[in-house]
PDB file of C-alpha atoms in Angstrom:
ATOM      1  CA  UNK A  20      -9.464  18.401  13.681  1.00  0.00           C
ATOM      2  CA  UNK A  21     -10.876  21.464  12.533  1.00  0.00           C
ATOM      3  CA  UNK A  22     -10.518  22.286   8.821  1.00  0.00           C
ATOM      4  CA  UNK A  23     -13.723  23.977   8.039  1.00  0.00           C
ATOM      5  CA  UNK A  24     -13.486  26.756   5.428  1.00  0.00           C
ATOM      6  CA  UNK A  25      -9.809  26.330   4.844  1.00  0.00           C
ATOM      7  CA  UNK A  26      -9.003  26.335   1.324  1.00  0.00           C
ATOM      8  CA  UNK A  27      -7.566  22.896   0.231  1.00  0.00           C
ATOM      9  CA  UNK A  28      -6.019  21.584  -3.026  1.00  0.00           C
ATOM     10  CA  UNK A  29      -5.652  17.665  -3.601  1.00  0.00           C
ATOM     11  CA  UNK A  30      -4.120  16.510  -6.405  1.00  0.00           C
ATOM     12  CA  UNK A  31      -4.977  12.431  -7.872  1.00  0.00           C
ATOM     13  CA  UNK A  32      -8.561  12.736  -6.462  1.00  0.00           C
ATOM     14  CA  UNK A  33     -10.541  10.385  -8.644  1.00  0.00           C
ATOM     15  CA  UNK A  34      -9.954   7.784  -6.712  1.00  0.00           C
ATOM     16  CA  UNK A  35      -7.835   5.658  -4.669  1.00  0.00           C
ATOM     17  CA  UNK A  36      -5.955   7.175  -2.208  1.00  0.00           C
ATOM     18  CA  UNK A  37      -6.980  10.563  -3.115  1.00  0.00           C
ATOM     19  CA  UNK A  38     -10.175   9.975  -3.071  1.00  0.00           C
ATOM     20  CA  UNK A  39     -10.287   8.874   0.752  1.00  0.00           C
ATOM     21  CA  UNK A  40      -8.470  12.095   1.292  1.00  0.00           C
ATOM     22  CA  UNK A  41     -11.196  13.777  -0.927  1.00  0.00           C
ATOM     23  CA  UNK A  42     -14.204  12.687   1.244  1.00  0.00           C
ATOM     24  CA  UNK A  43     -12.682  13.306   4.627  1.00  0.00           C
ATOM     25  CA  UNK A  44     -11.642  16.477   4.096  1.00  0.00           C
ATOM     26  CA  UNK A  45     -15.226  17.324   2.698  1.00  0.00           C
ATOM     27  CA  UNK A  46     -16.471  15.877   5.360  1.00  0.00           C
ATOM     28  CA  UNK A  47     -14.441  17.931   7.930  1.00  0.00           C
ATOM     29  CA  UNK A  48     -15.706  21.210   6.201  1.00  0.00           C
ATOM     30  CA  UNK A  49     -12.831  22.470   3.473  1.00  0.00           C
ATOM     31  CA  UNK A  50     -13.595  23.896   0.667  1.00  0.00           C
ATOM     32  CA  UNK A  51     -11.768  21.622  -1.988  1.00  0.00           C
ATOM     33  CA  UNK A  52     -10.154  21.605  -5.636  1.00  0.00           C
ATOM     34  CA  UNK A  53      -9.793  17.942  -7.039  1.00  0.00           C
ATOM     35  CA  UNK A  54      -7.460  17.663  -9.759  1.00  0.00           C
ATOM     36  CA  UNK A  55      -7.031  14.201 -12.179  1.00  0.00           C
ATOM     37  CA  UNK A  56      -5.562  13.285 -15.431  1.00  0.00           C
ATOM     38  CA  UNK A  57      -9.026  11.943 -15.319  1.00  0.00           C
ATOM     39  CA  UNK A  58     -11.158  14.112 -16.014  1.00  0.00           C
ATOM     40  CA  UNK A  59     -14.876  12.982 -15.752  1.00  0.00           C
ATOM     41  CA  UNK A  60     -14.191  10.818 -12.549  1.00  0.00           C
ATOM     42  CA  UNK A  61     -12.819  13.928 -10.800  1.00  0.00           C
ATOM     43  CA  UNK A  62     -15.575  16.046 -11.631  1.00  0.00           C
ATOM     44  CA  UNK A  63     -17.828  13.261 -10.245  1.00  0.00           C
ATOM     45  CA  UNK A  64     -16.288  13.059  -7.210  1.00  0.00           C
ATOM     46  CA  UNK A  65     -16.259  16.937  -6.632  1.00  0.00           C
ATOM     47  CA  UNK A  66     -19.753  16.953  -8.040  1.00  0.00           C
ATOM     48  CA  UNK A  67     -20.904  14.053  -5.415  1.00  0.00           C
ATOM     49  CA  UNK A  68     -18.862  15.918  -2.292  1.00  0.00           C
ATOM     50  CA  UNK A  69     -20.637  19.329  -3.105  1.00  0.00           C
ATOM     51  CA  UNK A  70     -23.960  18.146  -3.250  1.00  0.00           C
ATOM     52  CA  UNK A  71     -23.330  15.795   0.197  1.00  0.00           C
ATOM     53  CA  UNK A  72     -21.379  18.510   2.172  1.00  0.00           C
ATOM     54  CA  UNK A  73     -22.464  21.699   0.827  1.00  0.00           C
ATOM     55  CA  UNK A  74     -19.360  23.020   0.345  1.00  0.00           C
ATOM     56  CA  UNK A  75     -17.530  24.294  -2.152  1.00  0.00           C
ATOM     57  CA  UNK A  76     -16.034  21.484  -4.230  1.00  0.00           C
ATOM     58  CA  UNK A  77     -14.169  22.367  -7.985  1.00  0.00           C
ATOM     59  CA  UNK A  78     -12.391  19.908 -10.200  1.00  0.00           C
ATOM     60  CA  UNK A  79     -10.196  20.498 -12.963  1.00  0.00           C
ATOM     61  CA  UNK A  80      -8.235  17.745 -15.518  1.00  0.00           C
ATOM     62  CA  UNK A  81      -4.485  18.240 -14.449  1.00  0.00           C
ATOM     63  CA  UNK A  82      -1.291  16.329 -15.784  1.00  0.00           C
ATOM     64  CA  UNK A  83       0.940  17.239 -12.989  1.00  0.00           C
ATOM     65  CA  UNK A  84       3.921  16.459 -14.954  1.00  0.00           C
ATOM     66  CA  UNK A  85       3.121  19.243 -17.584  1.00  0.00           C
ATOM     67  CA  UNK A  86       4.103  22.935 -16.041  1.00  0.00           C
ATOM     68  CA  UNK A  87       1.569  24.260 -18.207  1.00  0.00           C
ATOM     69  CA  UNK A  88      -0.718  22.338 -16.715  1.00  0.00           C
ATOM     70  CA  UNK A  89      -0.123  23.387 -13.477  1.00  0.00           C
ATOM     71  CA  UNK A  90       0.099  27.333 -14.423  1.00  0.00           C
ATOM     72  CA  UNK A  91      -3.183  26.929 -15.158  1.00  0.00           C
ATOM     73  CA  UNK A  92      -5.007  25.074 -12.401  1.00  0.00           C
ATOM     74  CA  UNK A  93      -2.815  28.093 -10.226  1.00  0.00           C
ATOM     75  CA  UNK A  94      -4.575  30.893 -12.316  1.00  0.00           C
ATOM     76  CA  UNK A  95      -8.139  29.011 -12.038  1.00  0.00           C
ATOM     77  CA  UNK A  96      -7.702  28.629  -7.891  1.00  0.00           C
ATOM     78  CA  UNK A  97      -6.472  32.063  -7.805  1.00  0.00           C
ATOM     79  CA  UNK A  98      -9.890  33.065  -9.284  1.00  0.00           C
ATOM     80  CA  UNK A  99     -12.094  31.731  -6.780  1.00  0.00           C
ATOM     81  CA  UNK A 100      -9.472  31.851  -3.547  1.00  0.00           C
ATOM     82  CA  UNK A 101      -7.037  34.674  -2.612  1.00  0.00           C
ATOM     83  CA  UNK A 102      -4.702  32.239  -0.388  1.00  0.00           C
ATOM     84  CA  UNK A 103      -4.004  28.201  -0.583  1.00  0.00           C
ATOM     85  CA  UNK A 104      -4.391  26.674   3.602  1.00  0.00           C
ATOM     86  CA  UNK A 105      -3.397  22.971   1.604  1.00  0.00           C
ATOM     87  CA  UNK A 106      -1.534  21.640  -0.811  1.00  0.00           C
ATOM     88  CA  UNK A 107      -1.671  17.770  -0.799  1.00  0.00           C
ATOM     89  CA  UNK A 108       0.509  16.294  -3.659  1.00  0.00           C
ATOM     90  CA  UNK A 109      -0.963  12.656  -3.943  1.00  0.00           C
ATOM     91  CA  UNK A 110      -1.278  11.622  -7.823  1.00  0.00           C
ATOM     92  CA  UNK A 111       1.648   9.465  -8.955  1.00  0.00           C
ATOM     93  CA  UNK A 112       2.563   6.119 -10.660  1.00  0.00           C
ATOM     94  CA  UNK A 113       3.501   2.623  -8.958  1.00  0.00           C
ATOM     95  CA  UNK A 114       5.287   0.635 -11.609  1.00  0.00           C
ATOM     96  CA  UNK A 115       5.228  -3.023 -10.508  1.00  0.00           C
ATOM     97  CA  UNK A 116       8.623  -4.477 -13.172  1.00  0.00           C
ATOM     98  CA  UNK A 117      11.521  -6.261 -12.451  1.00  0.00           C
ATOM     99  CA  UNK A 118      14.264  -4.433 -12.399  1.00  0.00           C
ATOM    100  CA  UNK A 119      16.631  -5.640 -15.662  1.00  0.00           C
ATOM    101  CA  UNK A 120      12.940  -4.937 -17.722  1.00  0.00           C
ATOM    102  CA  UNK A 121      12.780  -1.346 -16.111  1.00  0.00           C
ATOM    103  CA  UNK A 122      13.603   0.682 -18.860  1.00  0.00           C
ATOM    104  CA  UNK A 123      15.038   4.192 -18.566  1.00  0.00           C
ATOM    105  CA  UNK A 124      11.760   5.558 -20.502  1.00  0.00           C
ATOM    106  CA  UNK A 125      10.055   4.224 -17.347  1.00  0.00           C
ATOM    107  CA  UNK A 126      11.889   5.262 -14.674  1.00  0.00           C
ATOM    108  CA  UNK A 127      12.118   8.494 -15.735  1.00  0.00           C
ATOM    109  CA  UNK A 128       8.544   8.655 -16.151  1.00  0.00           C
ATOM    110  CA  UNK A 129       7.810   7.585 -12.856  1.00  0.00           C
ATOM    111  CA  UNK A 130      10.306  10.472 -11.620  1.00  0.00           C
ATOM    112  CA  UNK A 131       8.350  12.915 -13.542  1.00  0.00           C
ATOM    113  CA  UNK A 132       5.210  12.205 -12.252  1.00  0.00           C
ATOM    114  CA  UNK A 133       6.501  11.243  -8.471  1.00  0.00           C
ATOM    115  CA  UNK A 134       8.797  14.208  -7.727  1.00  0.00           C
ATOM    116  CA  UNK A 135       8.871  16.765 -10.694  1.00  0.00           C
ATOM    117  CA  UNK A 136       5.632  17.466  -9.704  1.00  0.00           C
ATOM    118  CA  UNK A 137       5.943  18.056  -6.068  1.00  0.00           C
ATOM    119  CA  UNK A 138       8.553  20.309  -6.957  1.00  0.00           C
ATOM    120  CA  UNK A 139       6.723  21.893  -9.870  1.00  0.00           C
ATOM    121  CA  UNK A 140       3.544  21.807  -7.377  1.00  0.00           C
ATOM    122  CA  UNK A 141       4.999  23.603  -4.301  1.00  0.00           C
ATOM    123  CA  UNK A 142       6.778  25.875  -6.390  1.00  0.00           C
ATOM    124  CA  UNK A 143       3.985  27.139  -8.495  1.00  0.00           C
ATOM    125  CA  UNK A 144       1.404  27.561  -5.341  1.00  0.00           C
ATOM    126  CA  UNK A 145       4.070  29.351  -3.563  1.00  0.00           C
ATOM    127  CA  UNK A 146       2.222  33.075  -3.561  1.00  0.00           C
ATOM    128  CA  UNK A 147      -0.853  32.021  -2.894  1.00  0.00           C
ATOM    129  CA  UNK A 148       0.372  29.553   0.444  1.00  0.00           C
ATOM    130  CA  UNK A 149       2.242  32.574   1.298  1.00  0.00           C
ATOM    131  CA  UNK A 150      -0.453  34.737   1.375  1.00  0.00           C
ATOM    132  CA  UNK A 151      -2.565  31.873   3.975  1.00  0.00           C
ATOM    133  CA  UNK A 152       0.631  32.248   6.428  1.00  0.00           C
ATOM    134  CA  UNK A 153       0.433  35.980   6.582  1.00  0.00           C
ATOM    135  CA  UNK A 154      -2.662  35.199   8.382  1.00  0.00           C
ATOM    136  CA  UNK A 155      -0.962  33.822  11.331  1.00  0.00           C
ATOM    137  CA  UNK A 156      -1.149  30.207  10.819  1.00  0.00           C
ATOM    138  CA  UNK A 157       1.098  28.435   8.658  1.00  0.00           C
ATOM    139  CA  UNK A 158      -0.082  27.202   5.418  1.00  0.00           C
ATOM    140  CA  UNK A 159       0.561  22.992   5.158  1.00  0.00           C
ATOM    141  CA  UNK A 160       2.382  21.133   2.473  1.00  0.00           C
ATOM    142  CA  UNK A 161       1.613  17.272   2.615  1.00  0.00           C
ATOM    143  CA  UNK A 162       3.478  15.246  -0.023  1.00  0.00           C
ATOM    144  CA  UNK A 163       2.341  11.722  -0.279  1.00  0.00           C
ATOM    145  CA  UNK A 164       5.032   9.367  -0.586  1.00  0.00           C
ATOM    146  CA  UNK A 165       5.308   5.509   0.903  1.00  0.00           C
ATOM    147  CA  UNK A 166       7.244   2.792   3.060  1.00  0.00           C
ATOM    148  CA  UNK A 167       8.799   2.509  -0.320  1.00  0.00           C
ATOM    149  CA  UNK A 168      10.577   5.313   0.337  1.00  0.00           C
ATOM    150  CA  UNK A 169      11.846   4.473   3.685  1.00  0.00           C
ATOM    151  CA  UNK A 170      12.157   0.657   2.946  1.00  0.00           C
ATOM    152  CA  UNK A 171      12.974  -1.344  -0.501  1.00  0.00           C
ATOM    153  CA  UNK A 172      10.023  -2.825  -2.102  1.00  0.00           C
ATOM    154  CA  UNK A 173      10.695  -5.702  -4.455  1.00  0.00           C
ATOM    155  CA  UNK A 174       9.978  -4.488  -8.349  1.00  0.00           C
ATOM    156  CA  UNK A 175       9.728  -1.163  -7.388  1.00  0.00           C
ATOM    157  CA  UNK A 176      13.179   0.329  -8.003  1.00  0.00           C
ATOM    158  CA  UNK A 177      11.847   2.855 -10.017  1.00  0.00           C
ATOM    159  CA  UNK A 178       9.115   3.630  -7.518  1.00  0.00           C
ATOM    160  CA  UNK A 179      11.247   3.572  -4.155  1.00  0.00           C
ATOM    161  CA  UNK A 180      13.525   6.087  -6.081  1.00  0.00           C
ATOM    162  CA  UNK A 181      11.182   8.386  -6.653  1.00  0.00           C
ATOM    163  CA  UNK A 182       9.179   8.013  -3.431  1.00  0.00           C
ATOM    164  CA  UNK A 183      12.717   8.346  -1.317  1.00  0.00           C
ATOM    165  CA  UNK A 184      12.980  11.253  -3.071  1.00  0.00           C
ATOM    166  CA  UNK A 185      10.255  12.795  -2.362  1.00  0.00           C
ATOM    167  CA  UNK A 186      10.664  12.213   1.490  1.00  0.00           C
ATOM    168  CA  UNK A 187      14.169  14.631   1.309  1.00  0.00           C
ATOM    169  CA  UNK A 188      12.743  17.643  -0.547  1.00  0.00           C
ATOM    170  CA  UNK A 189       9.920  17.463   1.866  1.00  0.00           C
ATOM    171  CA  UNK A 190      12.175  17.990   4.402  1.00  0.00           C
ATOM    172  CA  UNK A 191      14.187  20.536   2.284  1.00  0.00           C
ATOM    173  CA  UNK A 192      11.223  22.875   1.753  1.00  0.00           C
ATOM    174  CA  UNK A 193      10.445  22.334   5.672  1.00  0.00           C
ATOM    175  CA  UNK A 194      14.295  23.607   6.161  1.00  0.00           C
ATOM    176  CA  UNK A 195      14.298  25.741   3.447  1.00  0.00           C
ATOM    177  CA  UNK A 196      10.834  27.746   2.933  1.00  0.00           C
ATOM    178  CA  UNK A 197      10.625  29.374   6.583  1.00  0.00           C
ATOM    179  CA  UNK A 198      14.426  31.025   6.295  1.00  0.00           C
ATOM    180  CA  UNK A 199      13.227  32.520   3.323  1.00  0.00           C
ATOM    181  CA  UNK A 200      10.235  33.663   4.852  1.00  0.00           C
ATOM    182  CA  UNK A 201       7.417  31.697   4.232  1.00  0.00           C
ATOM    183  CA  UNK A 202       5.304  30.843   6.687  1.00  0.00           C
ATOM    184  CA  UNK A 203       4.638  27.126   5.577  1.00  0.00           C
ATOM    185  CA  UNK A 204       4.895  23.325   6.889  1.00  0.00           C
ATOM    186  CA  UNK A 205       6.029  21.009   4.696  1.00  0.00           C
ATOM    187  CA  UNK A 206       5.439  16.978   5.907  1.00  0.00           C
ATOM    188  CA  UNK A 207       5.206  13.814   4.102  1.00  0.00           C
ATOM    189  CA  UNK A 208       3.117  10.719   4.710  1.00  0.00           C
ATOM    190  CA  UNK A 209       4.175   6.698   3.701  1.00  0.00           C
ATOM    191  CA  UNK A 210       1.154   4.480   3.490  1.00  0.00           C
ATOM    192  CA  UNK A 211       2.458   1.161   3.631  1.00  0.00           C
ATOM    193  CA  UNK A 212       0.289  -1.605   1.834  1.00  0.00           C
ATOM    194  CA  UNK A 213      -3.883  -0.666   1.334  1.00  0.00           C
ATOM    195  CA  UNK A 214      -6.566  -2.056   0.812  1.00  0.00           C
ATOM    196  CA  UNK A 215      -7.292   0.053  -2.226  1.00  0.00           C
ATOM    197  CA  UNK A 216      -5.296   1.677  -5.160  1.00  0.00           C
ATOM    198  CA  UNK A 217      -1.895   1.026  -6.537  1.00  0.00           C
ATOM    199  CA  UNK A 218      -1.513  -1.730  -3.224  1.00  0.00           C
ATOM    200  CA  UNK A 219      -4.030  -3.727  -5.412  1.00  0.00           C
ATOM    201  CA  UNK A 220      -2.447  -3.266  -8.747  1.00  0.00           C
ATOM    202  CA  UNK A 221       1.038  -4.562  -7.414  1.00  0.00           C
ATOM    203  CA  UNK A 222      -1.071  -7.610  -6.459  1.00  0.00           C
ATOM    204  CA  UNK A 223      -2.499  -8.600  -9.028  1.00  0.00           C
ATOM    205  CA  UNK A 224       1.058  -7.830 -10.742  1.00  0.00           C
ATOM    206  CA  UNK A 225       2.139  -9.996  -8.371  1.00  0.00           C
ATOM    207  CA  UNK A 226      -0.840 -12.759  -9.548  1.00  0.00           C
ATOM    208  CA  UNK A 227       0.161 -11.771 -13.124  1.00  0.00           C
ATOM    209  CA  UNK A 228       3.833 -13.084 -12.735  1.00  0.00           C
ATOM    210  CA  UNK A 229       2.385 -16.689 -11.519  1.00  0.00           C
ATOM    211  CA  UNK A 230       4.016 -15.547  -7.661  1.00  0.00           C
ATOM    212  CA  UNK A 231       0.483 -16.255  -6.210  1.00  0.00           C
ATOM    213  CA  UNK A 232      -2.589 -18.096  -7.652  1.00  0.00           C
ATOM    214  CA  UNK A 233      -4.931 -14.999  -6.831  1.00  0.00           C
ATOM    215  CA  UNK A 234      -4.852 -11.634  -5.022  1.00  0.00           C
ATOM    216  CA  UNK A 235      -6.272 -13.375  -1.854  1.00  0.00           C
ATOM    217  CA  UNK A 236      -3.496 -15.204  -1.567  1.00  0.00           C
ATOM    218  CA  UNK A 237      -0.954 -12.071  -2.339  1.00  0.00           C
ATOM    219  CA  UNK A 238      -3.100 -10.155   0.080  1.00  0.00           C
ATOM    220  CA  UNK A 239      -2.985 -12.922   2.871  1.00  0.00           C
ATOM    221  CA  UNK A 240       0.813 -13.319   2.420  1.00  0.00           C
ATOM    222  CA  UNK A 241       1.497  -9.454   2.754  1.00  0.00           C
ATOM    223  CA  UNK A 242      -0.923  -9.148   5.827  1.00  0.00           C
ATOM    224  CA  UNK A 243       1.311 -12.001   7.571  1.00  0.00           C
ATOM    225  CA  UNK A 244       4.645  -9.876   7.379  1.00  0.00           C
ATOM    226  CA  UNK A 245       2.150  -6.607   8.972  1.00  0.00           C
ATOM    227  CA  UNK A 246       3.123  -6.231  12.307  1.00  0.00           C
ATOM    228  CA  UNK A 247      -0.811  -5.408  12.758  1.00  0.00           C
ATOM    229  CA  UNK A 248      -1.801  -8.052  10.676  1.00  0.00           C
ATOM    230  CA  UNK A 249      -3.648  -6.115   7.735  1.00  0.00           C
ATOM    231  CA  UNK A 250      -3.682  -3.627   5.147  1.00  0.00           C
ATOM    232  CA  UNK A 251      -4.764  -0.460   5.615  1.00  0.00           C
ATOM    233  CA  UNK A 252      -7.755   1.366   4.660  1.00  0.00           C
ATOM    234  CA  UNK A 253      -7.911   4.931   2.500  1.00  0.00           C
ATOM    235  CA  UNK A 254      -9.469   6.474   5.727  1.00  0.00           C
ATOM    236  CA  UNK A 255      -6.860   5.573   7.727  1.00  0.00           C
ATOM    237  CA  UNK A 256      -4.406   7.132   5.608  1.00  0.00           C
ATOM    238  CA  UNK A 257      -7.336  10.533   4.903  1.00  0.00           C
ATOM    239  CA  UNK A 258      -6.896  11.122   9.018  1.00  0.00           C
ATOM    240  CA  UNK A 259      -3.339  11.487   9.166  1.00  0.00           C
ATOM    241  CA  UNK A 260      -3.380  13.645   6.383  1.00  0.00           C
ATOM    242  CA  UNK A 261      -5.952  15.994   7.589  1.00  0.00           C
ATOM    243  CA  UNK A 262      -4.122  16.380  11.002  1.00  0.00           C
ATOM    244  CA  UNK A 263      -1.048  17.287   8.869  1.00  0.00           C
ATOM    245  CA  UNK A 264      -3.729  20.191   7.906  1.00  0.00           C
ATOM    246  CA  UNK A 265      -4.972  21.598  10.315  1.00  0.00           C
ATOM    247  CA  UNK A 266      -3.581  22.839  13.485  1.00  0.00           C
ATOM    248  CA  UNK A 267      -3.254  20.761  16.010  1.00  0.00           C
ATOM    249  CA  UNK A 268       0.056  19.700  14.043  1.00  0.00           C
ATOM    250  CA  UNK A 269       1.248  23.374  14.590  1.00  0.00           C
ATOM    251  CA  UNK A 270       4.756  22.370  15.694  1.00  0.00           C
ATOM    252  CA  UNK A 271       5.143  19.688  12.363  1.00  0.00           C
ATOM    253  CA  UNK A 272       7.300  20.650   9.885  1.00  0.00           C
ATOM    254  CA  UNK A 273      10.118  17.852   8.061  1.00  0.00           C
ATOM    255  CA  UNK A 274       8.262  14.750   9.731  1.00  0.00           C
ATOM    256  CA  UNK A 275       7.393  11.597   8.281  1.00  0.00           C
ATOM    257  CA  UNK A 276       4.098   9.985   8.747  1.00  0.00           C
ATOM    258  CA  UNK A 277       4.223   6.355   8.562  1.00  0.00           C
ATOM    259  CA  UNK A 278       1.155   4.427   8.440  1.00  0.00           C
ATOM    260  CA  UNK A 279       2.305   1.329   7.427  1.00  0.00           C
ATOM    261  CA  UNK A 280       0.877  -1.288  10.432  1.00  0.00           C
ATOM    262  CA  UNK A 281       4.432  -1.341  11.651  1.00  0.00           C
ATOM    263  CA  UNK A 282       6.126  -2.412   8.291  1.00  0.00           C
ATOM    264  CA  UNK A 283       9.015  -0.912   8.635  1.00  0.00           C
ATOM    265  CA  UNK A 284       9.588  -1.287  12.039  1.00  0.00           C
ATOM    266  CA  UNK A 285      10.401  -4.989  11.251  1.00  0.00           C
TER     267      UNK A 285
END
């Protein structure tokens, strides 16, 4: 997969997930932006990556469920680049609460920060993605989202809403953006459970609620309903991502990437 000197933006980068994707991409030559409500471990990261690599590596604090916020990492990126190859809309929330404790402060919360800013996201880097697919080939939308919104997930009603919803305005834009003439693919990926990140956090939820006497024993009781038998890793999930990227996924627009060990084929 060659992504070497395409211009990539990655949103949730400090770590986690998004920090998998961070290092791969880095690693396969982009030049990046990292963006993270927090601040000093996103700036790390990029700082780390451009030092390693030698490539161009910026990071900015970004709430992606403020539109300001986003005007304004646009307007920096458009300083530095004059087209966007990549969006990659990873940061959200993974509320681990029982349902009748869910409150509507929370759930609309985790909408905001799930979906709003996809939507917000796409919409705002519009000009500058159109610009990349004047050059021939199309610019590449990848919205993270999960098995969780394929498949229910215990706890996560809140989540699996927000994560389903994500999946259909993927597939919307990928309908949508070329009729309207914009050369851009639009795909989504659903990690199942990891090894790393929000996976983790449900666990020791999980441990929290007295369901399992430690996250060993959450982790070995999850890996026994994996098809493959384990979690997966945030490289794992980094690869399929940067083949959404680049071009050998030319003909890719509206799919779903499911790397869930055969989860949801159950």
């Amino acid at each position: 997969m060659i992504l070497k000197d395409k211009n990539i933006v990655v949103t949730g980068a400090a770590r986690g997930l998004g920090l998998s994707m961070a290092q791969y991409l880095a690693e396969l030559g982009a030049n990046l932006v990292l963006t993270d409500i927090e601040t000093r471990e996103v700036s790390k990261v990029a700082d780390d990556l451009s030092a390693q690599y030698g490539k161009e590596v910026h990071a900015f604090s970004h709430d992606v469920a403020d539109v300001d916020s986003w005007t304004q990492i646009v307007e920096a990126v458009g300083c530095f680049w004059i087209h966007l190859d990549g969006l990659v809309n990873n940061a959200g929330i993974m509320p681990h609460v029982p349902f009748p404790e869910t409150t509507l402060d929370l759930f609309r919360k985790t909408q905001q920060i799930n979906v709003e800013s996809v939507f917000i996201g796409v919409q705002a880097f519009l000009p500058l993605l159109k610009v990349a697919g004047e050059g021939g080939q199309a610019a590449s939308v990848v919205n993270i989202s999960s098995m969780f919104g394929q498949v229910a997930g215990p706890m996560h009603s809140a989540y699996c809403t927000s994560k389903g919803a994500v999946r259909l305005l993927t597939k919307s834009l990928a309908v949508e953006l070329p009729k309207l003439g914009y050369n851009i693919r639009c795909n989504s990926v659903h990690p199942g459970v990891m090894d790393t990140g929000v996976s983790l956090s449900a666990l020791q939820t999980l441990v929290d609620m007295k369901l399992f006497d430690s996250i060993e024993q959450a982790s070995e009781h999850y890996s026994n309903v994996i098809p493959m038998g384990r979690p997966g890793c945030g490289t794992e999930i980094a690869a399929g991502v940067a083949f959404l990227l680049s071009s050998e996924s030319s003909l890719m627009t509206g799919s779903e990437l499911t790397l869930d060990g055969g989860y949801t084929a159950i």
